[in-house]
Tab-separated table of C-alpha atoms in Angstrom:
chain	number	residue	atom	x	y	z
K	10	MET	CA	37.087	33.913	-19.635
K	11	PRO	CA	36.945	32.505	-15.924
K	12	LEU	CA	34.157	32.512	-13.697
K	13	LYS	CA	33.582	35.703	-12.022
K	14	LEU	CA	31.159	37.488	-9.959
K	15	MET	CA	29.375	40.280	-11.555
K	16	THR	CA	26.286	43.053	-10.757
K	17	VAL	CA	23.413	43.516	-12.900
K	18	ALA	CA	21.251	46.373	-13.254
K	19	HIS	CA	18.097	46.431	-11.558
K	20	HIS	CA	19.140	43.139	-9.770
K	21	ARG	CA	19.963	43.162	-6.368
K	22	ASN	CA	21.545	39.918	-6.331
K	23	LEU	CA	25.369	39.090	-7.797
K	24	TYR	CA	25.778	37.046	-10.710
K	25	VAL	CA	28.204	34.450	-11.925
K	26	ARG	CA	29.635	34.586	-15.579
K	27	GLY	CA	32.400	32.988	-17.578
K	28	THR	CA	33.422	29.619	-19.137
K	29	VAL	CA	34.769	26.546	-17.628
K	30	GLY	CA	35.361	23.615	-20.227
K	31	GLY	CA	33.851	25.226	-23.299
K	32	ARG	CA	30.590	25.639	-21.297
K	33	ARG	CA	29.280	29.467	-21.124
K	34	ILE	CA	27.907	30.116	-17.558
K	35	TYR	CA	25.562	32.847	-16.645
K	36	GLU	CA	23.327	32.314	-13.467
K	37	SER	CA	22.580	33.876	-10.362
K	38	THR	CA	24.146	33.561	-6.895
K	39	ARG	CA	20.816	34.010	-5.162
K	40	THR	CA	22.430	36.082	-2.549
K	41	SER	CA	23.393	40.014	-2.726
K	42	ASN	CA	26.444	39.337	0.008
K	43	ARG	CA	29.694	39.253	-1.586
K	44	LYS	CA	31.348	36.763	0.729
K	45	GLU	CA	28.338	34.502	0.285
K	46	ALA	CA	28.250	34.799	-3.454
K	47	GLU	CA	32.127	34.101	-3.761
K	48	GLN	CA	31.435	30.864	-1.528
K	49	TYR	CA	28.872	29.906	-4.441
K	50	LEU	CA	31.382	30.829	-7.379
K	51	ALA	CA	33.960	28.812	-5.798
K	52	LYS	CA	31.585	25.894	-5.171
K	53	ARG	CA	29.743	25.931	-8.485
K	54	HIS	CA	33.205	26.153	-10.147
K	55	ALA	CA	34.417	22.786	-8.440
K	56	GLU	CA	31.004	21.458	-9.717
K	57	LEU	CA	31.242	22.330	-13.367
K	58	TRP	CA	34.967	21.465	-13.659
K	59	THR	CA	34.323	17.801	-11.903
K	60	GLU	CA	31.304	17.444	-14.462
K	61	HIS	CA	33.588	18.813	-17.482
K	62	ILE	CA	36.362	16.003	-16.724
K	63	TYR	CA	33.972	13.134	-15.044
K	64	GLY	CA	30.349	13.691	-16.712
K	65	GLN	CA	27.429	14.917	-15.187
K	66	ARG	CA	26.878	11.786	-12.738
K	67	ALA	CA	29.901	12.884	-10.505
K	68	ILE	CA	27.876	15.997	-9.371
K	69	VAL	CA	24.061	15.193	-9.248
K	70	THR	CA	23.523	14.948	-5.393
K	71	PHE	CA	20.639	13.146	-3.424
K	72	ARG	CA	18.867	16.192	-2.803
K	73	GLN	CA	18.832	16.787	-6.890
K	74	ALA	CA	17.276	13.529	-7.699
K	75	VAL	CA	14.535	13.597	-4.906
K	76	THR	CA	13.457	17.349	-6.093
K	77	ALA	CA	13.266	15.556	-10.219
K	78	TYR	CA	11.782	12.318	-8.668
K	79	LEU	CA	8.949	14.350	-6.922
K	80	GLU	CA	8.310	16.581	-10.011
K	81	ALA	CA	8.237	13.718	-12.184
K	82	GLU	CA	4.632	12.389	-11.085
K	83	GLN	CA	2.557	12.765	-7.873
K	84	ARG	CA	3.641	10.637	-5.286
K	85	SER	CA	1.789	9.351	-2.255
K	86	PRO	CA	2.144	10.939	0.981
K	87	ALA	CA	3.719	8.169	2.963
K	88	THR	CA	6.280	7.790	-0.095
K	89	GLN	CA	6.710	11.681	0.745
K	90	ARG	CA	7.144	10.981	4.484
K	91	TYR	CA	10.001	8.281	3.986
K	92	LEU	CA	11.852	10.563	1.426
K	93	GLU	CA	11.917	13.900	3.917
K	94	ARG	CA	13.699	11.397	6.144
K	95	LEU	CA	16.249	10.159	3.618
K	96	LEU	CA	17.133	13.558	2.484
K	97	ALA	CA	17.658	14.701	6.162
K	98	TYR	CA	20.254	11.941	6.259
K	99	PHE	CA	21.729	11.854	2.835
K	100	GLY	CA	21.185	15.830	2.196
K	101	ASP	CA	23.664	17.027	-0.763
K	102	ALA	CA	25.623	13.810	-0.778
K	103	GLN	CA	26.735	12.588	-4.386
K	104	LEU	CA	24.616	9.803	-6.052
K	105	SER	CA	27.771	7.850	-7.056
K	106	LYS	CA	28.765	7.906	-3.721
K	107	ILE	CA	25.554	6.027	-1.996
K	108	THR	CA	27.143	2.535	-1.602
K	109	GLN	CA	25.679	-0.486	0.811
K	110	ALA	CA	27.396	0.504	3.444
K	111	CYS	CA	25.641	4.003	3.271
K	112	VAL	CA	22.371	2.336	3.040
K	113	ASP	CA	23.167	0.015	6.173
K	114	LYS	CA	24.073	3.096	8.384
K	115	ALA	CA	21.085	4.994	6.816
K	116	CYS	CA	18.600	2.031	8.427
K	117	GLN	CA	20.428	2.330	11.758
K	118	SER	CA	20.173	6.300	11.777
K	119	ILE	CA	16.771	6.570	10.716
K	120	LEU	CA	14.851	4.058	12.327
K	121	THR	CA	13.856	4.098	15.997
K	122	ASP	CA	15.542	1.098	17.637
K	123	ALA	CA	17.074	0.212	14.268
K	124	ALA	CA	18.689	-3.032	15.935
K	125	SER	CA	15.347	-4.588	16.985
K	126	ALA	CA	13.436	-3.163	13.853
K	127	ARG	CA	11.859	-5.649	11.573
K	128	ALA	CA	13.363	-6.565	8.050
K	129	THR	CA	10.055	-5.349	6.737
K	130	THR	CA	9.987	-2.036	8.159
K	131	LYS	CA	13.650	-1.559	7.025
K	132	ILE	CA	12.450	-2.286	3.534
K	133	ARG	CA	9.512	-0.341	3.292
K	134	SER	CA	10.653	2.813	5.272
K	135	VAL	CA	14.266	3.224	3.926
K	136	ILE	CA	15.508	0.479	1.182
K	137	THR	CA	12.274	0.452	-1.201
K	138	PRO	CA	12.204	4.359	-1.213
K	139	LEU	CA	15.820	4.748	-1.701
K	140	ARG	CA	16.207	2.324	-4.384
K	141	SER	CA	12.941	3.794	-6.132
K	142	VAL	CA	15.069	7.214	-6.380
K	143	LEU	CA	18.495	5.754	-7.259
K	144	GLU	CA	16.578	3.990	-10.490
K	145	PHE	CA	14.987	6.892	-11.479
K	146	ALA	CA	18.134	8.833	-11.289
K	147	ALA	CA	19.958	5.749	-12.967
K	148	ILE	CA	17.339	5.977	-15.965
K	149	ARG	CA	18.656	9.359	-16.721
K	150	GLY	CA	22.329	8.402	-16.662
K	151	TRP	CA	23.100	10.248	-13.252
K	152	ARG	CA	24.449	7.141	-11.600
K	153	ASP	CA	24.717	2.972	-12.234
K	154	ARG	CA	21.586	0.991	-11.457
K	155	PRO	CA	21.686	0.407	-7.427
K	156	ALA	CA	22.342	-2.946	-6.298
K	157	PHE	CA	21.598	-3.366	-2.620
K	158	LYS	CA	21.201	-6.184	-0.488
K	159	GLY	CA	18.261	-5.953	2.026
K	160	PRO	CA	17.499	-7.699	5.239
K	161	ARG	CA	16.315	-11.262	5.097
K	162	THR	CA	12.844	-11.587	5.840
K	163	GLN	CA	11.269	-14.476	7.275
K	164	LYS	CA	7.944	-15.929	5.355
K	165	ALA	CA	5.325	-14.947	7.415
K	166	ARG	CA	2.256	-17.647	8.414
K	167	THR	CA	-0.935	-16.447	5.971
K	168	ALA	CA	-3.598	-15.733	8.617
K	169	PHE	CA	-7.264	-16.658	7.520
K	170	LEU	CA	-10.390	-18.067	9.200
K	171	ARG	CA	-12.462	-21.081	8.714
K	172	PRO	CA	-16.221	-20.849	8.805
K	173	GLU	CA	-16.956	-21.326	12.421
K	174	GLU	CA	-14.027	-19.038	13.644
K	175	ALA	CA	-15.446	-16.627	11.060
K	176	THR	CA	-19.294	-17.204	12.960
K	177	ARG	CA	-17.722	-16.454	16.533
K	178	LEU	CA	-15.847	-13.337	15.301
K	179	VAL	CA	-18.777	-11.885	13.528
K	180	ARG	CA	-21.050	-12.361	16.714
K	181	ALA	CA	-18.439	-11.545	19.176
K	182	ALA	CA	-18.240	-8.019	17.391
K	183	ALA	CA	-19.802	-4.558	18.565
K	184	PRO	CA	-22.977	-4.363	16.228
K	185	HIS	CA	-21.950	-1.402	14.250
K	186	LEU	CA	-18.648	-3.652	13.087
K	187	GLN	CA	-21.071	-6.769	12.183
K	188	PRO	CA	-21.801	-5.850	8.641
K	189	LEU	CA	-18.238	-4.254	8.176
K	190	LEU	CA	-16.766	-7.615	8.993
K	191	ILE	CA	-19.206	-9.480	6.928
K	192	PHE	CA	-18.690	-7.321	3.695
K	193	LEU	CA	-14.550	-7.863	4.162
K	194	ILE	CA	-15.100	-11.644	4.397
K	195	GLY	CA	-17.688	-11.591	1.783
K	196	THR	CA	-15.681	-9.602	-0.740
K	197	GLY	CA	-12.169	-9.858	0.219
K	198	CYS	CA	-11.924	-5.789	-0.026
K	199	ARG	CA	-9.036	-4.570	1.740
K	200	MET	CA	-10.022	-2.037	4.812
K	201	SER	CA	-9.247	0.990	3.200
K	202	GLU	CA	-11.405	0.042	0.201
K	203	ALA	CA	-14.401	-0.708	2.647
K	204	MET	CA	-13.649	2.503	4.442
K	205	GLU	CA	-13.976	4.573	1.546
K	206	LEU	CA	-16.832	2.902	0.079
K	207	ASP	CA	-19.901	5.227	-0.805
K	208	TRP	CA	-23.484	4.256	-1.110
K	209	GLN	CA	-23.531	5.995	-4.665
K	210	SER	CA	-20.698	3.193	-5.664
K	211	VAL	CA	-23.141	0.428	-4.391
K	212	ASP	CA	-25.790	-1.288	-6.469
K	213	LEU	CA	-27.808	-3.702	-4.181
K	214	LYS	CA	-30.192	-4.558	-7.066
K	215	GLY	CA	-27.103	-5.613	-9.414
K	216	ALA	CA	-25.131	-7.114	-6.129
K	217	ARG	CA	-22.302	-5.391	-7.294
K	218	CYS	CA	-20.079	-2.220	-5.809
K	219	VAL	CA	-17.134	-0.406	-7.031
K	220	VAL	CA	-14.076	0.283	-4.952
K	221	TRP	CA	-10.505	2.057	-5.812
K	222	GLN	CA	-7.352	-0.003	-5.179
K	223	LYS	CA	-4.463	1.596	-3.526
K	224	GLN	CA	-2.547	1.604	-7.166
K	225	GLY	CA	-5.800	3.917	-8.188
K	226	ASN	CA	-7.585	1.141	-10.463
K	227	GLU	CA	-10.938	0.682	-10.168
K	228	ARG	CA	-12.078	-2.504	-9.311
K	229	HIS	CA	-15.834	-3.888	-9.681
K	230	VAL	CA	-17.193	-5.864	-6.843
K	231	ASP	CA	-19.724	-8.881	-6.526
K	232	LEU	CA	-21.899	-9.029	-3.257
K	233	PRO	CA	-22.669	-12.071	-2.209
K	234	PRO	CA	-26.349	-12.628	-0.473
K	235	VAL	CA	-25.059	-11.925	3.069
K	236	VAL	CA	-23.319	-9.199	2.214
K	237	ILE	CA	-26.117	-7.560	0.543
K	238	ARG	CA	-28.512	-8.683	3.944
K	239	ALA	CA	-25.762	-6.723	6.059
K	240	MET	CA	-25.873	-3.721	3.820
K	241	VAL	CA	-29.733	-3.933	3.626
K	242	SER	CA	-29.659	-3.850	7.471
K	243	LEU	CA	-28.028	-0.084	7.686
K	244	ALA	CA	-30.524	2.583	8.216
K	245	TRP	CA	-28.617	5.135	5.805
K	246	ARG	CA	-28.222	5.194	2.012
K	247	GLU	CA	-25.949	8.663	1.649
K	248	GLY	CA	-22.289	8.840	2.581
K	249	ARG	CA	-20.233	6.173	3.650
K	250	VAL	CA	-21.536	2.966	4.054
K	251	PHE	CA	-19.424	2.038	7.221
K	252	ARG	CA	-19.274	4.435	9.689
K	253	PRO	CA	-18.286	4.311	13.535
K	254	GLY	CA	-20.547	3.801	16.493
K	255	GLY	CA	-20.646	3.169	19.868
K	256	GLN	CA	-17.318	5.221	20.620
K	257	LYS	CA	-16.794	8.012	23.033
K	258	GLY	CA	-16.660	11.199	20.396
K	259	ALA	CA	-17.473	9.383	17.212
K	260	SER	CA	-18.659	11.599	14.302
K	261	ASN	CA	-20.963	8.779	13.097
K	262	GLU	CA	-20.110	10.214	9.373
K	263	ALA	CA	-17.084	8.350	8.686
K	264	TYR	CA	-14.251	6.988	9.923
K	265	HIS	CA	-10.851	8.775	9.976
K	266	ASP	CA	-9.204	9.287	7.067
K	267	THR	CA	-5.570	8.473	7.165
K	268	GLY	CA	-5.029	8.489	3.195
K	269	ARG	CA	-3.739	4.978	3.374
K	270	ARG	CA	-0.779	5.823	5.114
K	271	TYR	CA	-1.762	3.644	8.254
K	272	GLY	CA	-4.899	1.671	9.806
K	273	GLY	CA	-5.952	1.495	13.234
K	274	GLN	CA	-9.613	2.589	12.730
K	275	ILE	CA	-11.081	-0.516	14.351
K	276	LYS	CA	-8.275	-1.238	16.423
K	277	SER	CA	-10.364	-1.564	19.704
K	278	GLY	CA	-13.232	-3.261	18.475
K	279	TRP	CA	-10.977	-5.839	16.539
K	280	SER	CA	-9.233	-6.435	19.853
K	281	TYR	CA	-12.243	-7.079	21.771
K	282	ALA	CA	-14.026	-9.116	19.271
K	283	CYS	CA	-11.012	-11.333	18.730
K	284	LYS	CA	-10.886	-11.776	22.153
K	285	ARG	CA	-14.484	-12.764	22.956
K	286	ALA	CA	-14.378	-15.182	19.913
K	287	GLY	CA	-11.668	-16.878	21.517
K	288	LEU	CA	-9.056	-16.520	18.471
K	289	PRO	CA	-5.364	-16.946	19.377
K	290	GLY	CA	-3.133	-13.708	20.524
K	291	THR	CA	-0.967	-12.174	23.160
K	292	VAL	CA	-1.353	-9.950	26.332
K	293	ARG	CA	0.599	-6.826	26.479
K	294	ARG	CA	1.460	-5.340	29.634
K	295	TRP	CA	3.061	-1.995	30.517
K	296	THR	CA	2.614	0.836	33.046
K	297	PRO	CA	2.384	4.158	31.410
K	298	LYS	CA	4.461	7.079	32.408
K	299	SER	CA	3.323	8.966	35.901
K	300	ALA	CA	0.796	6.196	36.426
K	301	ARG	CA	0.787	3.588	39.202
K	302	ARG	CA	-1.627	0.745	37.448
K	303	GLU	CA	-0.192	-1.582	35.119
K	304	LYS	CA	-2.184	-1.807	31.709
K	305	GLU	CA	-2.668	-4.587	29.494
K	306	TRP	CA	-3.923	-5.143	25.798
K	307	PHE	CA	-5.038	-8.193	23.780
K	308	VAL	CA	-3.063	-8.384	20.333
K	309	PRO	CA	-4.801	-10.914	18.178
K	310	ASP	CA	-2.650	-12.957	16.039
K	311	ILE	CA	-4.745	-12.040	12.808
K	312	THR	CA	-5.503	-8.612	12.168
K	313	PRO	CA	-8.295	-7.006	9.468
K	314	HIS	CA	-6.072	-7.816	6.513
K	315	GLY	CA	-6.455	-11.596	7.412
K	316	LEU	CA	-10.040	-11.309	6.503
K	317	ARG	CA	-8.907	-10.523	2.716
K	318	HIS	CA	-7.018	-13.942	3.092
K	319	THR	CA	-9.847	-15.312	4.342
K	320	TRP	CA	-11.896	-14.641	1.278
K	321	ALA	CA	-9.273	-15.831	-1.003
K	322	SER	CA	-8.696	-18.939	0.742
K	323	TRP	CA	-12.415	-19.696	0.809
K	324	HIS	CA	-12.925	-18.727	-3.054
K	325	TYR	CA	-10.449	-21.119	-4.067
K	326	CYS	CA	-12.036	-23.525	-1.840
K	327	ILE	CA	-15.297	-23.409	-3.876
K	328	HIS	CA	-14.070	-22.313	-7.322
K	329	LYS	CA	-10.576	-23.915	-7.729
K	330	ASP	CA	-9.981	-21.385	-10.363
K	331	ILE	CA	-6.686	-19.457	-9.614
K	332	MET	CA	-6.995	-17.061	-12.433
K	333	ARG	CA	-10.810	-16.235	-11.363
K	334	LEU	CA	-8.986	-15.734	-7.625
K	335	GLN	CA	-6.422	-13.326	-9.034
K	336	TYR	CA	-9.402	-11.059	-11.504
K	337	ASP	CA	-11.887	-11.190	-8.680
K	338	GLY	CA	-9.570	-10.086	-6.102
K	339	GLY	CA	-7.750	-7.067	-8.059
K	340	TRP	CA	-4.104	-9.232	-7.917
K	341	SER	CA	-1.626	-8.008	-10.298
K	342	THR	CA	0.133	-11.282	-10.795
K	343	VAL	CA	-1.025	-14.976	-10.472
K	344	ALA	CA	2.007	-15.374	-8.492
K	345	MET	CA	0.343	-13.582	-5.459
K	346	VAL	CA	-2.710	-15.694	-4.941
K	347	SER	CA	-0.509	-18.913	-5.292
K	348	ARG	CA	-0.390	-19.232	-1.735
K	349	TYR	CA	-4.130	-19.507	-1.157
K	350	ALA	CA	-4.647	-22.357	-3.397
K	351	LYS	CA	-3.831	-24.979	-0.669
K	352	LEU	CA	-4.737	-23.124	2.674
K	353	MET	CA	-8.923	-24.225	3.157
K	354	PRO	CA	-9.414	-27.992	2.635
K	355	ASP	CA	-11.998	-29.233	0.627
K	356	VAL	CA	-14.205	-30.256	3.656
K	357	TYR	CA	-15.031	-26.739	4.362
K	358	ARG	CA	-16.807	-26.298	1.015
K	359	ASP	CA	-20.334	-26.540	1.962
K	360	GLU	CA	-19.763	-24.687	4.826
K	361	ILE	CA	-18.344	-21.368	3.079
K	362	ILE	CA	-21.392	-21.596	0.605
K	363	ARG	CA	-23.822	-21.584	3.108
K	364	TRP	CA	-21.744	-18.815	5.102
K	365	TRP	CA	-21.807	-16.552	2.432
K	366	ARG	CA	-25.235	-17.757	1.605
K	367	GLU	CA	-26.930	-17.277	5.135
K	368	GLY	CA	-24.448	-15.643	7.154
K	369	PRO	CA	-23.245	-16.540	10.542
K	370	GLU	CA	-25.308	-18.753	12.478
K	371	GLY	CA	-27.132	-17.317	15.444
K	372	LEU	CA	-26.880	-13.580	14.396
K	373	GLU	CA	-29.407	-11.360	14.921
K	374	TRP	CA	-30.019	-8.984	12.272
K	375	PRO	CA	-30.940	-5.740	12.867
K	376	GLU	CA	-34.236	-4.310	10.792
K	377	GLY	CA	-33.390	-2.151	7.754
K	378	GLU	CA	-34.784	-1.463	4.526
K	379	PRO	CA	-36.316	-4.726	2.473
K	380	SER	CA	-34.136	-6.127	-0.322
K	381	PRO	CA	-34.269	-4.092	-2.970
K	382	SER	CA	-34.893	-7.582	-5.270
K	383	GLY	CA	-35.837	-11.026	-4.316
K	384	ARG	CA	-33.976	-12.263	-7.747
K	385	VAL	CA	-30.553	-11.088	-6.345
K	386	SER	CA	-30.598	-13.873	-3.590
K	387	VAL	CA	-31.304	-16.274	-6.146
K	388	GLN	CA	-28.972	-15.091	-8.537
K	389	ASN	CA	-25.820	-14.793	-5.534
K	390	GLU	CA	-26.998	-17.968	-4.287
K	391	GLN	CA	-26.464	-19.637	-7.685
K	392	ALA	CA	-23.181	-18.173	-7.876
K	393	ALA	CA	-22.080	-18.998	-4.759
K	394	SER	CA	-22.536	-22.424	-4.972
K	395	PHE	CA	-21.607	-23.324	-8.729
K	396	PRO	CA	-19.120	-21.058	-10.609
K	397	PRO	CA	-20.273	-19.189	-13.372
K	398	GLN	CA	-20.169	-19.580	-17.167
K	399	GLU	CA	-17.353	-18.044	-18.697
K	400	ASP	CA	-18.024	-15.036	-20.703
K	401	LYS	CA	-15.593	-13.842	-23.512
K	402	THR	CA	-14.658	-10.571	-21.526
K	403	LEU	CA	-13.459	-12.405	-18.546
K	404	LEU	CA	-11.775	-14.939	-20.509
K	405	LEU	CA	-9.863	-12.145	-22.332
K	406	ALA	CA	-9.139	-10.445	-19.147
K	407	ARG	CA	-7.564	-13.587	-17.872
K	408	ALA	CA	-5.553	-14.016	-21.149
K	409	LEU	CA	-4.337	-10.571	-21.195
K	410	LEU	CA	-3.094	-11.024	-17.484
K	411	VAL	CA	-1.211	-14.348	-18.301
K	412	ALA	CA	0.465	-12.541	-21.284
K	413	GLN	CA	1.618	-9.418	-19.224
K	414	GLU	CA	2.836	-11.539	-16.747
K	415	ILE	CA	4.983	-13.510	-19.245
K	416	ILE	CA	6.099	-10.141	-20.812
K	417	GLU	CA	7.489	-8.943	-17.640
K	418	ARG	CA	9.307	-12.330	-16.821
K	419	GLN	CA	10.954	-12.377	-20.333
K	420	TYR	CA	11.917	-8.771	-19.836
K	421	GLU	CA	13.420	-9.373	-16.354
K	422	ALA	CA	15.379	-12.256	-17.758
K	423	ILE	CA	16.753	-10.119	-20.658
K	424	ILE	CA	17.859	-7.309	-18.051
K	425	SER	CA	19.389	-10.022	-15.739
K	426	LEU	CA	21.372	-11.605	-18.767
K	427	GLU	CA	22.551	-8.072	-19.974
K	428	ARG	CA	23.882	-7.270	-16.626
K	429	ALA	CA	25.513	-10.506	-16.346
K	430	GLN	CA	27.485	-10.138	-20.015
K	431	LYS	CA	28.826	-6.456	-18.401
């Protein structure tokens, strides 16, 4: 029986009923307007017939794939924002028709100033979220696996500070920023992890705190003596550890929560500190709209994330243990930390140990609560000077990480071989 419109008792909307290619159809048009219902009927008949002849992958649209992708599990706010832009561009385009040319046009249409946009911006904002949705669809048999070529990225220099530069930076920073900078240099935490750190997750006596990585994993971080001293100098013991201060309208409760979508909470303080410390950077000059005076802004070459690079290079300079660096820093693979192995020459080893133990030279420490335990400083001093004895738990964790990386590489090799054979 061919498809036809029909009414159903106690329902305002018209329904479609019939058979296409041996498949029985009985579904609502979601409208009571006959003209709109007839348009729905024609479109649905074409879709069902195409599916019958060519299979389901011929009719699945990008909108349907995105809906299923979002319903499958919780996605980050940033991912949802990127998908909204992609959805506005691709809409109801069939998945099978999204090609390399479509991806290139999407970059040109979605991004502002696409011609001058960085390759990393194109990859992060367009190619990566699009590939994730299409991979999701390919697993479900809705299309072939995507094989897009992204723009070539230039390898950026890994920015880090030497002990003398770190000292100048901390001393040049505003007083409310100094404990935060010392914490970042002494622990290697990401800015978002430091911003979200609560006093409930800090154990000063045990010289350890707990942070949450962007992947949602819990990570235990050891605190060297200089970090403990900086945290003890803080006057509060509840809520967020690091808070804004010295700014107009600052809440003094917590930094602005961006949901880890972007940073910039210490943009002004960071710029001024780097400039006063004599760190390299460029001066941006512009004239705002409806203004006569030209403004200028110092843009440092190093960002706050560079302090994580600094910690990693210092860590390897002291311990010479790439596996321990991966474990302590919370990186997923050894390859991600291998670049830090040659950054810091061995001649700085004693300066780094002294920095993590005593802190920046000439820094005036504000008065706070006394240290919770005199033994903490001794334990951390030894930890900073000498690599600790390996325990069975740490060795097992390292072995598991290596095994996981080997399995992932073998799986990628098998997939590549299967694709080549096809």
